[in-house]
Amino acid sequence: MAKTIKDKGPTKRLVDPKAIAKALGAEEPKFEIDTRRGPISLFSLRQFLVDRLRSTGGRPKLEGTTQKRNKIPLFSEDWEKLEEIAKYYRETEGINVSSGQIASALVHAEVSKIDTSKMKGKARSASK
Amino acid sequence: MIDDPVDVILAKLLGASEEASVQVLTLYIPNKDKDGKQIKGLTRWLKEARKVLTALGRGSTSMPPADGTWLNPESKEIIWEKTTIMYTYIDPDSFEENVGMLREFLHRFGRETNQGEVVFEFDGKFYRIRKYDQER
């Protein structure tokens, strides 16, 4: 079993983000993405979508994806979030993107972080 | 696989002198306006943004300009720009004390550099300012 380090030390008091947004005259965010892993993750998703969406006459195609549709079981709450994010991009940003394309972008971002060349044994050879 | 957490007090282990800061404020400063024109005096704006962040968190980190895009909702054109991302882990007392300075800077930046919107992240959420305060 893997061990993880959990810091139980004291932290500074938290400032209420809603109060700060109001004080700065900012709009309330329509949705949020956990950006605590790095300050540019939300920025990257938006940029990835704008860079990769190509017009095909109908809904733009996400460049680099295949025609093949793979069936991936999703948790229902995740699908609801993906629909909410896609709706936000369509209605607020004017980016014509589907829930599936958001899922594709997020899966790509996470999978690309895994270096399979360092995997050894049967699992890697079986995938070839 | 289920993690098996080991509880530690990092500040004590590493000799940190105070509580950990956990809330990050990130600013995005682009080099172009909403029509794709270069911003005049960008270096001055970047320096001022870092000064403001330093007042809020007693320091700041600025990353090299990244490739950014912004979709102009009116013209539907994509603005291709270089965006400087800078952040600070805020000190709550300094932050609340200087939040007015931050507002003044963000709204002035949006107004004087003809931005379609000024964006920032705070505590994992992404905010947009689209209506700027009038010049005082």
PDB file of C-alpha atoms in Angstrom, chain A residues 19-20 22-25, chain B residues 25 48 52 55-56 92-108 111 129 133 136:
ATOM      1  CA  ALA A  19     -16.469  38.552  -0.296  1.00  0.00           C
ATOM      2  CA  ILE A  20     -13.256  39.163  -2.239  1.00  0.00           C
ATOM      3  CA  LYS A  22     -17.589  41.275  -4.529  1.00  0.00           C
ATOM      4  CA  ALA A  23     -14.934  43.695  -3.254  1.00  0.00           C
ATOM      5  CA  LEU A  24     -13.113  43.483  -6.595  1.00  0.00           C
ATOM      6  CA  GLY A  25     -16.219  43.874  -8.743  1.00  0.00           C
TER       7      GLY A  25
ATOM      8  CA  LEU B  25      -4.157  34.727  -5.983  1.00  0.00           C
ATOM      9  CA  GLU B  48       2.936  47.349 -10.969  1.00  0.00           C
ATOM     10  CA  VAL B  52       0.408  44.815  -5.805  1.00  0.00           C
ATOM     11  CA  ALA B  55       1.656  43.921  -0.890  1.00  0.00           C
ATOM     12  CA  LEU B  56      -0.984  41.185  -0.633  1.00  0.00           C
ATOM     13  CA  PRO B  92      -5.054  37.282   4.968  1.00  0.00           C
ATOM     14  CA  ASP B  93      -4.405  40.455   6.948  1.00  0.00           C
ATOM     15  CA  SER B  94      -2.353  42.120   4.192  1.00  0.00           C
ATOM     16  CA  PHE B  95      -4.865  40.969   1.592  1.00  0.00           C
ATOM     17  CA  GLU B  96      -7.876  42.476   3.336  1.00  0.00           C
ATOM     18  CA  GLU B  97      -5.943  45.631   4.084  1.00  0.00           C
ATOM     19  CA  ASN B  98      -4.902  46.112   0.443  1.00  0.00           C
ATOM     20  CA  VAL B  99      -7.862  44.702  -1.487  1.00  0.00           C
ATOM     21  CA  GLY B 100      -8.816  48.241  -2.534  1.00  0.00           C
ATOM     22  CA  MET B 101      -5.408  48.670  -4.155  1.00  0.00           C
ATOM     23  CA  LEU B 102      -5.919  45.432  -6.086  1.00  0.00           C
ATOM     24  CA  ARG B 103      -9.356  46.528  -7.303  1.00  0.00           C
ATOM     25  CA  GLU B 104      -8.029  49.918  -8.383  1.00  0.00           C
ATOM     26  CA  PHE B 105      -5.209  48.243 -10.329  1.00  0.00           C
ATOM     27  CA  LEU B 106      -7.334  45.576 -12.052  1.00  0.00           C
ATOM     28  CA  HIS B 107     -10.043  48.025 -13.141  1.00  0.00           C
ATOM     29  CA  ARG B 108      -7.519  50.631 -14.299  1.00  0.00           C
ATOM     30  CA  ARG B 111      -9.953  50.399 -18.712  1.00  0.00           C
ATOM     31  CA  ILE B 129     -14.165  41.563 -14.451  1.00  0.00           C
ATOM     32  CA  ASP B 133     -14.895  51.320 -12.425  1.00  0.00           C
ATOM     33  CA  ARG B 136     -11.535  58.884 -10.381  1.00  0.00           C
TER      34      ARG B 136
END
